[in-house]
DNA sequence: TATGAATGAGATTTCATTCAT
DNA sequence: AATGAATGAAATCTCATTCAT
């Protein structure tokens, strides 16, 4: 069952517009339908329910970030550079697609979002875990720390920084802070002896 | 207008129980009322609406954490020890009162929660900012980094770690990871020359 | 249990003011209490409930009309004059105390009002029935008609006229129409042979 | 947006049943919905609120009476007969549909009912006024009396008689009293010289 | 397959009335 | 007695979702 591509585009645009500004439950599916020019019943046919609708699109947008990271990592050997690139790509993507980021970080009920075992979330998780694990195997990243903790360390910083960036008015570029921020992360995860 | 203290206690317990397990909007105020043995009309009279109800209690619990931090910092001079203590107190409090933490980190719509300019949130913010600023003034913490970024660094890690701890089944103690985690934080924020 | 006379007066004034303008159920007893400067709980102590409150006062005001009719009938012998006087007294009283009349004719749920077997309603009923019966016994009023129908004939006209007088803006005096209106009534109830 | 005809019928029946027996405000819309087998949300969608619901049906039933009067007046020339017929049709309709009559005369807050400027109320009003005016123009009805007063005279008697008929237990037929009652009305409104 | 009507649930508000002080 | 807090019921509105066309 494929939906008319035009509808799909309009739906996506509407979801970004509406869910980025209002709490998940404050959004009426009828408004989405009206703005997108579809009947709400059609949405139900295609996506099952409100959660299904949003997650379907979130999955797509998350997939694009993962794809972009994979693409950029090609041909890179230096692990630190890889990690810095990953860090920058995230800040950059969330900044450029801040409506998407607002949805996953701010308006989706975290509980629901965490519970969503989507393919794309897992793919992103695996991708990052692989890089970090590789770094630990190479002895570059602190092998005494559970790899998942390394990941939480990075992602927690990214997520909190994005939220506060929005909170503080989206003034200067978020990605421009990559340097400062990544230095902090790197010192935290590098094998202590290699810190300099 | 003060509510009977017994009611207050039962309400608090019920809110912890219910909101920690269900999405904010999935909770019916009538159920809260029934479980707490209060009339829902009374709840409305006192708290205005569902948000007001939850925030009133969140404020109280957040205030207790702040108080505890203030209490523990008394008589401590060493800044690193202070920060480690703050870090531990947070993990410990969120672990022991994980229902409260689930509410603020997982079930309250983040947008709403962030928008809530409560006294207690601000008090906690100021407390932590003061300690970090003091560290920068002493030259111990990296003075080149915006103090707010230092804060986001710590809090992002705490928040993400808590969420994942829940996600991963609340197996081992969260506070027990203070050592590993705080080392990462410390290396990230300390003035580079003093890293050893 | 007697209520402070001052309270009583203020309550009465408030009831006239409020119930004459709003539907019985649209009036909040708290508003009554506030306007009268009493606690609503005190009202309950004295009058039981909202109905009891209004009926208590309606009874008083109805009693005054009855008293006035009795007073005016003293020393009158001519039955037609008596009836005309009764007719005029009603129009005049309802016009002068139109807030009271609005309450009994327009805002009290008729069903409730009819069901109220108050002493004063009965006293008024008996008074009018006695006069009409007397007229029939004298042969002046049509003896072929059930006395109660004679009464309905008069009272229906009074009530409808009052309501329409209000509806049409309370322009000219209602009591001033006594002449025209009573002629119609009289021709309808007089024994046919005596119509001239 | 038309409501399923079956629903409409069941709703109408329920409204007659419930509102004729209870005070307007004592009726819960949810009970109406349950009895009629409709969702109360559907009721709100169609009728806006409780008043809208009742008035919508009252309008229909009032329209039927008006239609019936118009139908019966066809081909009648004698004005007195016309008026007697109108009088009888009203008593007959209210007796046969006494639940409807109870609603408009006894349970609807008169204030609200009077304020309702519905098409059907106006149509009935115009119809009756036309007949009375015609009678005055022909010289048959007393031309010295405001036509509206003639109308109030008739309708006041009808309304009061209906209410008392209910009050007294709906014993004998109401319509059967047309003869006695109409004679009273007629003598009251006929041009005095033509009274015999 | 697309649509809108119908539904049921819950938030919120406003009362009348009861309860405890 | 007098008072205000607490209660329970209902109106109203707004949704997400299901059903029938």
PDB file of N, CA, C and O in Angstrom, chain A residues 35-103:
ATOM      1  N   UNK A  35      -4.678  20.269   7.057  1.00  0.00           N
ATOM      2  CA  UNK A  35      -3.537  21.004   6.514  1.00  0.00           C
ATOM      3  C   UNK A  35      -2.902  20.270   5.340  1.00  0.00           C
ATOM      4  O   UNK A  35      -2.402  20.882   4.402  1.00  0.00           O
ATOM      5  N   UNK A  36      -2.904  18.941   5.440  1.00  0.00           N
ATOM      6  CA  UNK A  36      -2.262  18.164   4.380  1.00  0.00           C
ATOM      7  C   UNK A  36      -3.218  17.909   3.223  1.00  0.00           C
ATOM      8  O   UNK A  36      -2.825  17.375   2.184  1.00  0.00           O
ATOM      9  N   UNK A  37      -4.464  18.283   3.406  1.00  0.00           N
ATOM     10  CA  UNK A  37      -5.435  18.090   2.330  1.00  0.00           C
ATOM     11  C   UNK A  37      -5.849  16.646   2.125  1.00  0.00           C
ATOM     12  O   UNK A  37      -6.192  16.225   1.031  1.00  0.00           O
ATOM     13  N   UNK A  38      -5.773  15.858   3.178  1.00  0.00           N
ATOM     14  CA  UNK A  38      -6.207  14.463   3.111  1.00  0.00           C
ATOM     15  C   UNK A  38      -7.344  14.286   4.108  1.00  0.00           C
ATOM     16  O   UNK A  38      -7.495  15.091   5.032  1.00  0.00           O
ATOM     17  N   UNK A  39      -8.101  13.247   3.931  1.00  0.00           N
ATOM     18  CA  UNK A  39      -9.095  12.923   4.948  1.00  0.00           C
ATOM     19  C   UNK A  39      -8.386  12.220   6.092  1.00  0.00           C
ATOM     20  O   UNK A  39      -7.444  11.459   5.881  1.00  0.00           O
ATOM     21  N   UNK A  40      -8.836  12.498   7.307  1.00  0.00           N
ATOM     22  CA  UNK A  40      -8.153  11.873   8.432  1.00  0.00           C
ATOM     23  C   UNK A  40      -8.318  10.354   8.393  1.00  0.00           C
ATOM     24  O   UNK A  40      -7.460   9.610   8.869  1.00  0.00           O
ATOM     25  N   UNK A  41      -9.426   9.911   7.795  1.00  0.00           N
ATOM     26  CA  UNK A  41      -9.641   8.466   7.737  1.00  0.00           C
ATOM     27  C   UNK A  41      -8.599   7.813   6.839  1.00  0.00           C
ATOM     28  O   UNK A  41      -8.186   6.674   7.072  1.00  0.00           O
ATOM     29  N   UNK A  42      -8.182   8.544   5.850  1.00  0.00           N
ATOM     30  CA  UNK A  42      -7.150   8.019   4.959  1.00  0.00           C
ATOM     31  C   UNK A  42      -5.839   7.837   5.716  1.00  0.00           C
ATOM     32  O   UNK A  42      -5.114   6.852   5.538  1.00  0.00           O
ATOM     33  N   UNK A  43      -5.560   8.780   6.578  1.00  0.00           N
ATOM     34  CA  UNK A  43      -4.363   8.660   7.404  1.00  0.00           C
ATOM     35  C   UNK A  43      -4.418   7.385   8.230  1.00  0.00           C
ATOM     36  O   UNK A  43      -3.452   6.638   8.321  1.00  0.00           O
ATOM     37  N   UNK A  44      -5.579   7.140   8.796  1.00  0.00           N
ATOM     38  CA  UNK A  44      -5.721   5.936   9.604  1.00  0.00           C
ATOM     39  C   UNK A  44      -5.498   4.682   8.772  1.00  0.00           C
ATOM     40  O   UNK A  44      -4.871   3.728   9.215  1.00  0.00           O
ATOM     41  N   UNK A  45      -6.036   4.702   7.560  1.00  0.00           N
ATOM     42  CA  UNK A  45      -5.834   3.547   6.682  1.00  0.00           C
ATOM     43  C   UNK A  45      -4.347   3.276   6.488  1.00  0.00           C
ATOM     44  O   UNK A  45      -3.896   2.131   6.524  1.00  0.00           O
ATOM     45  N   UNK A  46      -3.583   4.325   6.318  1.00  0.00           N
ATOM     46  CA  UNK A  46      -2.180   4.152   5.985  1.00  0.00           C
ATOM     47  C   UNK A  46      -1.265   3.977   7.184  1.00  0.00           C
ATOM     48  O   UNK A  46      -0.279   3.244   7.124  1.00  0.00           O
ATOM     49  N   UNK A  47      -1.575   4.663   8.266  1.00  0.00           N
ATOM     50  CA  UNK A  47      -0.622   4.671   9.381  1.00  0.00           C
ATOM     51  C   UNK A  47      -1.165   4.089  10.680  1.00  0.00           C
ATOM     52  O   UNK A  47      -0.451   4.060  11.681  1.00  0.00           O
ATOM     53  N   UNK A  48      -2.403   3.668  10.671  1.00  0.00           N
ATOM     54  CA  UNK A  48      -2.926   2.996  11.860  1.00  0.00           C
ATOM     55  C   UNK A  48      -3.403   3.926  12.953  1.00  0.00           C
ATOM     56  O   UNK A  48      -4.546   3.875  13.365  1.00  0.00           O
ATOM     57  N   UNK A  49      -2.505   4.772  13.429  1.00  0.00           N
ATOM     58  CA  UNK A  49      -2.906   5.742  14.441  1.00  0.00           C
ATOM     59  C   UNK A  49      -1.906   6.895  14.502  1.00  0.00           C
ATOM     60  O   UNK A  49      -0.948   6.925  13.724  1.00  0.00           O
ATOM     61  N   UNK A  50      -2.140   7.777  15.424  1.00  0.00           N
ATOM     62  CA  UNK A  50      -1.333   8.993  15.458  1.00  0.00           C
ATOM     63  C   UNK A  50       0.146   8.690  15.662  1.00  0.00           C
ATOM     64  O   UNK A  50       1.006   9.244  14.985  1.00  0.00           O
ATOM     65  N   UNK A  51       0.404   7.796  16.582  1.00  0.00           N
ATOM     66  CA  UNK A  51       1.784   7.397  16.819  1.00  0.00           C
ATOM     67  C   UNK A  51       2.416   6.823  15.557  1.00  0.00           C
ATOM     68  O   UNK A  51       3.533   7.179  15.177  1.00  0.00           O
ATOM     69  N   UNK A  52       1.672   5.931  14.932  1.00  0.00           N
ATOM     70  CA  UNK A  52       2.166   5.300  13.710  1.00  0.00           C
ATOM     71  C   UNK A  52       2.516   6.339  12.660  1.00  0.00           C
ATOM     72  O   UNK A  52       3.533   6.229  11.967  1.00  0.00           O
ATOM     73  N   UNK A  53       1.678   7.334  12.554  1.00  0.00           N
ATOM     74  CA  UNK A  53       1.902   8.394  11.573  1.00  0.00           C
ATOM     75  C   UNK A  53       3.214   9.114  11.838  1.00  0.00           C
ATOM     76  O   UNK A  53       4.067   9.234  10.955  1.00  0.00           O
ATOM     77  N   UNK A  54       3.364   9.581  13.064  1.00  0.00           N
ATOM     78  CA  UNK A  54       4.563  10.356  13.377  1.00  0.00           C
ATOM     79  C   UNK A  54       5.815   9.492  13.287  1.00  0.00           C
ATOM     80  O   UNK A  54       6.821   9.891  12.703  1.00  0.00           O
ATOM     81  N   UNK A  55       5.724   8.278  13.833  1.00  0.00           N
ATOM     82  CA  UNK A  55       6.902   7.423  13.826  1.00  0.00           C
ATOM     83  C   UNK A  55       7.328   7.050  12.410  1.00  0.00           C
ATOM     84  O   UNK A  55       8.516   6.896  12.130  1.00  0.00           O
ATOM     85  N   UNK A  56       6.352   6.897  11.529  1.00  0.00           N
ATOM     86  CA  UNK A  56       6.697   6.562  10.146  1.00  0.00           C
ATOM     87  C   UNK A  56       7.603   7.641   9.560  1.00  0.00           C
ATOM     88  O   UNK A  56       8.611   7.347   8.898  1.00  0.00           O
ATOM     89  N   UNK A  57       7.253   8.890   9.840  1.00  0.00           N
ATOM     90  CA  UNK A  57       8.064   9.976   9.286  1.00  0.00           C
ATOM     91  C   UNK A  57       9.360  10.164  10.063  1.00  0.00           C
ATOM     92  O   UNK A  57      10.415  10.425   9.493  1.00  0.00           O
ATOM     93  N   UNK A  58       9.277  10.021  11.364  1.00  0.00           N
ATOM     94  CA  UNK A  58      10.479  10.147  12.178  1.00  0.00           C
ATOM     95  C   UNK A  58      11.505   9.115  11.712  1.00  0.00           C
ATOM     96  O   UNK A  58      12.702   9.395  11.604  1.00  0.00           O
ATOM     97  N   UNK A  59      11.012   7.944  11.404  1.00  0.00           N
ATOM     98  CA  UNK A  59      11.875   6.882  10.928  1.00  0.00           C
ATOM     99  C   UNK A  59      12.604   7.292   9.643  1.00  0.00           C
ATOM    100  O   UNK A  59      13.808   7.075   9.499  1.00  0.00           O
ATOM    101  N   UNK A  60      11.870   7.885   8.753  1.00  0.00           N
ATOM    102  CA  UNK A  60      12.467   8.320   7.491  1.00  0.00           C
ATOM    103  C   UNK A  60      13.561   9.348   7.741  1.00  0.00           C
ATOM    104  O   UNK A  60      14.682   9.253   7.242  1.00  0.00           O
ATOM    105  N   UNK A  61      13.199  10.344   8.564  1.00  0.00           N
ATOM    106  CA  UNK A  61      14.166  11.414   8.801  1.00  0.00           C
ATOM    107  C   UNK A  61      15.376  10.927   9.593  1.00  0.00           C
ATOM    108  O   UNK A  61      16.491  11.387   9.382  1.00  0.00           O
ATOM    109  N   UNK A  62      15.148  10.013  10.498  1.00  0.00           N
ATOM    110  CA  UNK A  62      16.256   9.442  11.250  1.00  0.00           C
ATOM    111  C   UNK A  62      17.140   8.627  10.308  1.00  0.00           C
ATOM    112  O   UNK A  62      18.377   8.679  10.389  1.00  0.00           O
ATOM    113  N   UNK A  63      16.509   7.924   9.406  1.00  0.00           N
ATOM    114  CA  UNK A  63      17.253   7.129   8.419  1.00  0.00           C
ATOM    115  C   UNK A  63      18.163   8.006   7.571  1.00  0.00           C
ATOM    116  O   UNK A  63      19.301   7.617   7.253  1.00  0.00           O
ATOM    117  N   UNK A  64      17.682   9.184   7.229  1.00  0.00           N
ATOM    118  CA  UNK A  64      18.498  10.080   6.395  1.00  0.00           C
ATOM    119  C   UNK A  64      19.757  10.519   7.138  1.00  0.00           C
ATOM    120  O   UNK A  64      20.822  10.621   6.556  1.00  0.00           O
ATOM    121  N   UNK A  65      19.607  10.757   8.435  1.00  0.00           N
ATOM    122  CA  UNK A  65      20.786  11.137   9.219  1.00  0.00           C
ATOM    123  C   UNK A  65      21.771   9.973   9.258  1.00  0.00           C
ATOM    124  O   UNK A  65      22.976  10.147   9.038  1.00  0.00           O
ATOM    125  N   UNK A  66      21.249   8.782   9.506  1.00  0.00           N
ATOM    126  CA  UNK A  66      22.127   7.609   9.547  1.00  0.00           C
ATOM    127  C   UNK A  66      22.831   7.434   8.204  1.00  0.00           C
ATOM    128  O   UNK A  66      24.057   7.222   8.153  1.00  0.00           O
ATOM    129  N   UNK A  67      22.074   7.542   7.131  1.00  0.00           N
ATOM    130  CA  UNK A  67      22.672   7.410   5.802  1.00  0.00           C
ATOM    131  C   UNK A  67      23.787   8.436   5.597  1.00  0.00           C
ATOM    132  O   UNK A  67      24.856   8.118   5.081  1.00  0.00           O
ATOM    133  N   UNK A  68      23.506   9.645   6.039  1.00  0.00           N
ATOM    134  CA  UNK A  68      24.490  10.700   5.830  1.00  0.00           C
ATOM    135  C   UNK A  68      25.761  10.418   6.634  1.00  0.00           C
ATOM    136  O   UNK A  68      26.877  10.624   6.159  1.00  0.00           O
ATOM    137  N   UNK A  69      25.576   9.924   7.831  1.00  0.00           N
ATOM    138  CA  UNK A  69      26.756   9.592   8.640  1.00  0.00           C
ATOM    139  C   UNK A  69      27.561   8.497   7.959  1.00  0.00           C
ATOM    140  O   UNK A  69      28.787   8.598   7.798  1.00  0.00           O
ATOM    141  N   UNK A  70      26.849   7.456   7.524  1.00  0.00           N
ATOM    142  CA  UNK A  70      27.538   6.347   6.842  1.00  0.00           C
ATOM    143  C   UNK A  70      28.300   6.875   5.627  1.00  0.00           C
ATOM    144  O   UNK A  70      29.482   6.553   5.409  1.00  0.00           O
ATOM    145  N   UNK A  71      27.632   7.720   4.881  1.00  0.00           N
ATOM    146  CA  UNK A  71      28.239   8.284   3.693  1.00  0.00           C
ATOM    147  C   UNK A  71      29.520   9.040   4.022  1.00  0.00           C
ATOM    148  O   UNK A  71      30.567   8.828   3.426  1.00  0.00           O
ATOM    149  N   UNK A  72      29.436   9.898   5.056  1.00  0.00           N
ATOM    150  CA  UNK A  72      30.596  10.721   5.392  1.00  0.00           C
ATOM    151  C   UNK A  72      31.754   9.935   5.992  1.00  0.00           C
ATOM    152  O   UNK A  72      32.904  10.359   5.904  1.00  0.00           O
ATOM    153  N   UNK A  73      31.436   8.832   6.641  1.00  0.00           N
ATOM    154  CA  UNK A  73      32.515   8.058   7.281  1.00  0.00           C
ATOM    155  C   UNK A  73      33.356   7.307   6.257  1.00  0.00           C
ATOM    156  O   UNK A  73      34.485   6.889   6.548  1.00  0.00           O
ATOM    157  N   UNK A  74      32.791   7.166   5.067  1.00  0.00           N
ATOM    158  CA  UNK A  74      33.525   6.432   4.033  1.00  0.00           C
ATOM    159  C   UNK A  74      34.924   7.024   3.831  1.00  0.00           C
ATOM    160  O   UNK A  74      35.068   8.244   3.701  1.00  0.00           O
ATOM    161  N   UNK A  75      35.883   6.151   3.771  1.00  0.00           N
ATOM    162  CA  UNK A  75      37.246   6.597   3.468  1.00  0.00           C
ATOM    163  C   UNK A  75      37.957   7.312   4.607  1.00  0.00           C
ATOM    164  O   UNK A  75      39.041   7.852   4.427  1.00  0.00           O
ATOM    165  N   UNK A  76      37.321   7.367   5.787  1.00  0.00           N
ATOM    166  CA  UNK A  76      37.991   7.972   6.928  1.00  0.00           C
ATOM    167  C   UNK A  76      38.614   6.878   7.776  1.00  0.00           C
ATOM    168  O   UNK A  76      37.990   5.863   8.044  1.00  0.00           O
ATOM    169  N   UNK A  77      39.847   7.116   8.220  1.00  0.00           N
ATOM    170  CA  UNK A  77      40.514   6.075   9.006  1.00  0.00           C
ATOM    171  C   UNK A  77      40.705   6.521  10.449  1.00  0.00           C
ATOM    172  O   UNK A  77      40.498   5.762  11.384  1.00  0.00           O
ATOM    173  N   UNK A  78      41.019   7.774  10.644  1.00  0.00           N
ATOM    174  CA  UNK A  78      41.298   8.282  11.983  1.00  0.00           C
ATOM    175  C   UNK A  78      40.046   8.301  12.859  1.00  0.00           C
ATOM    176  O   UNK A  78      39.059   8.956  12.553  1.00  0.00           O
ATOM    177  N   UNK A  79      40.116   7.557  13.951  1.00  0.00           N
ATOM    178  CA  UNK A  79      38.923   7.390  14.771  1.00  0.00           C
ATOM    179  C   UNK A  79      38.466   8.689  15.397  1.00  0.00           C
ATOM    180  O   UNK A  79      37.269   8.974  15.469  1.00  0.00           O
ATOM    181  N   UNK A  80      39.388   9.483  15.852  1.00  0.00           N
ATOM    182  CA  UNK A  80      38.999  10.752  16.469  1.00  0.00           C
ATOM    183  C   UNK A  80      38.268  11.618  15.443  1.00  0.00           C
ATOM    184  O   UNK A  80      37.252  12.245  15.754  1.00  0.00           O
ATOM    185  N   UNK A  81      38.819  11.617  14.235  1.00  0.00           N
ATOM    186  CA  UNK A  81      38.163  12.396  13.189  1.00  0.00           C
ATOM    187  C   UNK A  81      36.767  11.857  12.898  1.00  0.00           C
ATOM    188  O   UNK A  81      35.822  12.597  12.658  1.00  0.00           O
ATOM    189  N   UNK A  82      36.669  10.560  12.907  1.00  0.00           N
ATOM    190  CA  UNK A  82      35.363   9.924  12.686  1.00  0.00           C
ATOM    191  C   UNK A  82      34.361  10.395  13.733  1.00  0.00           C
ATOM    192  O   UNK A  82      33.245  10.800  13.422  1.00  0.00           O
ATOM    193  N   UNK A  83      34.790  10.342  14.965  1.00  0.00           N
ATOM    194  CA  UNK A  83      33.868  10.702  16.044  1.00  0.00           C
ATOM    195  C   UNK A  83      33.506  12.174  15.976  1.00  0.00           C
ATOM    196  O   UNK A  83      32.350  12.559  16.171  1.00  0.00           O
ATOM    197  N   UNK A  84      34.529  12.996  15.698  1.00  0.00           N
ATOM    198  CA  UNK A  84      34.238  14.421  15.576  1.00  0.00           C
ATOM    199  C   UNK A  84      33.225  14.642  14.428  1.00  0.00           C
ATOM    200  O   UNK A  84      32.290  15.414  14.553  1.00  0.00           O
ATOM    201  N   UNK A  85      33.422  13.910  13.348  1.00  0.00           N
ATOM    202  CA  UNK A  85      32.516  14.058  12.208  1.00  0.00           C
ATOM    203  C   UNK A  85      31.086  13.635  12.608  1.00  0.00           C
ATOM    204  O   UNK A  85      30.108  14.306  12.300  1.00  0.00           O
ATOM    205  N   UNK A  86      31.010  12.514  13.304  1.00  0.00           N
ATOM    206  CA  UNK A  86      29.691  12.054  13.759  1.00  0.00           C
ATOM    207  C   UNK A  86      29.030  13.120  14.633  1.00  0.00           C
ATOM    208  O   UNK A  86      27.855  13.441  14.472  1.00  0.00           O
ATOM    209  N   UNK A  87      29.831  13.665  15.520  1.00  0.00           N
ATOM    210  CA  UNK A  87      29.311  14.684  16.438  1.00  0.00           C
ATOM    211  C   UNK A  87      28.814  15.900  15.641  1.00  0.00           C
ATOM    212  O   UNK A  87      27.709  16.405  15.849  1.00  0.00           O
ATOM    213  N   UNK A  88      29.637  16.324  14.724  1.00  0.00           N
ATOM    214  CA  UNK A  88      29.254  17.484  13.919  1.00  0.00           C
ATOM    215  C   UNK A  88      28.023  17.183  13.071  1.00  0.00           C
ATOM    216  O   UNK A  88      27.106  18.018  12.964  1.00  0.00           O
ATOM    217  N   UNK A  89      28.004  16.004  12.469  1.00  0.00           N
ATOM    218  CA  UNK A  89      26.867  15.668  11.604  1.00  0.00           C
ATOM    219  C   UNK A  89      25.562  15.709  12.385  1.00  0.00           C
ATOM    220  O   UNK A  89      24.528  16.147  11.868  1.00  0.00           O
ATOM    221  N   UNK A  90      25.619  15.268  13.607  1.00  0.00           N
ATOM    222  CA  UNK A  90      24.397  15.292  14.410  1.00  0.00           C
ATOM    223  C   UNK A  90      23.969  16.726  14.702  1.00  0.00           C
ATOM    224  O   UNK A  90      22.819  17.104  14.460  1.00  0.00           O
ATOM    225  N   UNK A  91      24.911  17.510  15.222  1.00  0.00           N
ATOM    226  CA  UNK A  91      24.562  18.906  15.526  1.00  0.00           C
ATOM    227  C   UNK A  91      24.058  19.609  14.264  1.00  0.00           C
ATOM    228  O   UNK A  91      23.059  20.333  14.283  1.00  0.00           O
ATOM    229  N   UNK A  92      24.765  19.369  13.168  1.00  0.00           N
ATOM    230  CA  UNK A  92      24.406  20.032  11.918  1.00  0.00           C
ATOM    231  C   UNK A  92      23.018  19.608  11.432  1.00  0.00           C
ATOM    232  O   UNK A  92      22.197  20.436  11.035  1.00  0.00           O
ATOM    233  N   UNK A  93      22.771  18.304  11.485  1.00  0.00           N
ATOM    234  CA  UNK A  93      21.478  17.792  11.005  1.00  0.00           C
ATOM    235  C   UNK A  93      20.337  18.295  11.889  1.00  0.00           C
ATOM    236  O   UNK A  93      19.307  18.749  11.397  1.00  0.00           O
ATOM    237  N   UNK A  94      20.563  18.236  13.185  1.00  0.00           N
ATOM    238  CA  UNK A  94      19.502  18.685  14.098  1.00  0.00           C
ATOM    239  C   UNK A  94      19.286  20.199  13.970  1.00  0.00           C
ATOM    240  O   UNK A  94      18.168  20.686  14.102  1.00  0.00           O
ATOM    241  N   UNK A  95      20.351  20.911  13.710  1.00  0.00           N
ATOM    242  CA  UNK A  95      20.194  22.351  13.543  1.00  0.00           C
ATOM    243  C   UNK A  95      19.421  22.660  12.256  1.00  0.00           C
ATOM    244  O   UNK A  95      18.478  23.451  12.260  1.00  0.00           O
ATOM    245  N   UNK A  96      19.848  22.000  11.167  1.00  0.00           N
ATOM    246  CA  UNK A  96      19.192  22.274   9.881  1.00  0.00           C
ATOM    247  C   UNK A  96      17.773  21.738   9.851  1.00  0.00           C
ATOM    248  O   UNK A  96      16.896  22.317   9.220  1.00  0.00           O
ATOM    249  N   UNK A  97      17.592  20.602  10.464  1.00  0.00           N
ATOM    250  CA  UNK A  97      16.236  20.030  10.512  1.00  0.00           C
ATOM    251  C   UNK A  97      15.725  20.124  11.943  1.00  0.00           C
ATOM    252  O   UNK A  97      15.311  19.140  12.535  1.00  0.00           O
ATOM    253  N   UNK A  98      15.742  21.348  12.452  1.00  0.00           N
ATOM    254  CA  UNK A  98      15.421  21.475  13.876  1.00  0.00           C
ATOM    255  C   UNK A  98      13.963  21.145  14.186  1.00  0.00           C
ATOM    256  O   UNK A  98      13.634  20.813  15.312  1.00  0.00           O
ATOM    257  N   UNK A  99      13.120  21.192  13.172  1.00  0.00           N
ATOM    258  CA  UNK A  99      11.732  20.789  13.450  1.00  0.00           C
ATOM    259  C   UNK A  99      11.686  19.296  13.763  1.00  0.00           C
ATOM    260  O   UNK A  99      10.988  18.858  14.675  1.00  0.00           O
ATOM    261  N   UNK A 100      12.432  18.543  12.981  1.00  0.00           N
ATOM    262  CA  UNK A 100      12.513  17.098  13.246  1.00  0.00           C
ATOM    263  C   UNK A 100      13.102  16.853  14.637  1.00  0.00           C
ATOM    264  O   UNK A 100      12.571  16.069  15.438  1.00  0.00           O
ATOM    265  N   UNK A 101      14.168  17.543  14.940  1.00  0.00           N
ATOM    266  CA  UNK A 101      14.826  17.346  16.236  1.00  0.00           C
ATOM    267  C   UNK A 101      13.909  17.742  17.387  1.00  0.00           C
ATOM    268  O   UNK A 101      13.884  17.084  18.438  1.00  0.00           O
ATOM    269  N   UNK A 102      13.155  18.804  17.179  1.00  0.00           N
ATOM    270  CA  UNK A 102      12.214  19.188  18.236  1.00  0.00           C
ATOM    271  C   UNK A 102      11.215  18.069  18.481  1.00  0.00           C
ATOM    272  O   UNK A 102      10.819  17.802  19.615  1.00  0.00           O
ATOM    273  N   UNK A 103      10.805  17.442  17.397  1.00  0.00           N
ATOM    274  CA  UNK A 103       9.836  16.355  17.557  1.00  0.00           C
ATOM    275  C   UNK A 103      10.431  15.229  18.393  1.00  0.00           C
ATOM    276  O   UNK A 103       9.843  14.808  19.388  1.00  0.00           O
TER     277      UNK A 103
END
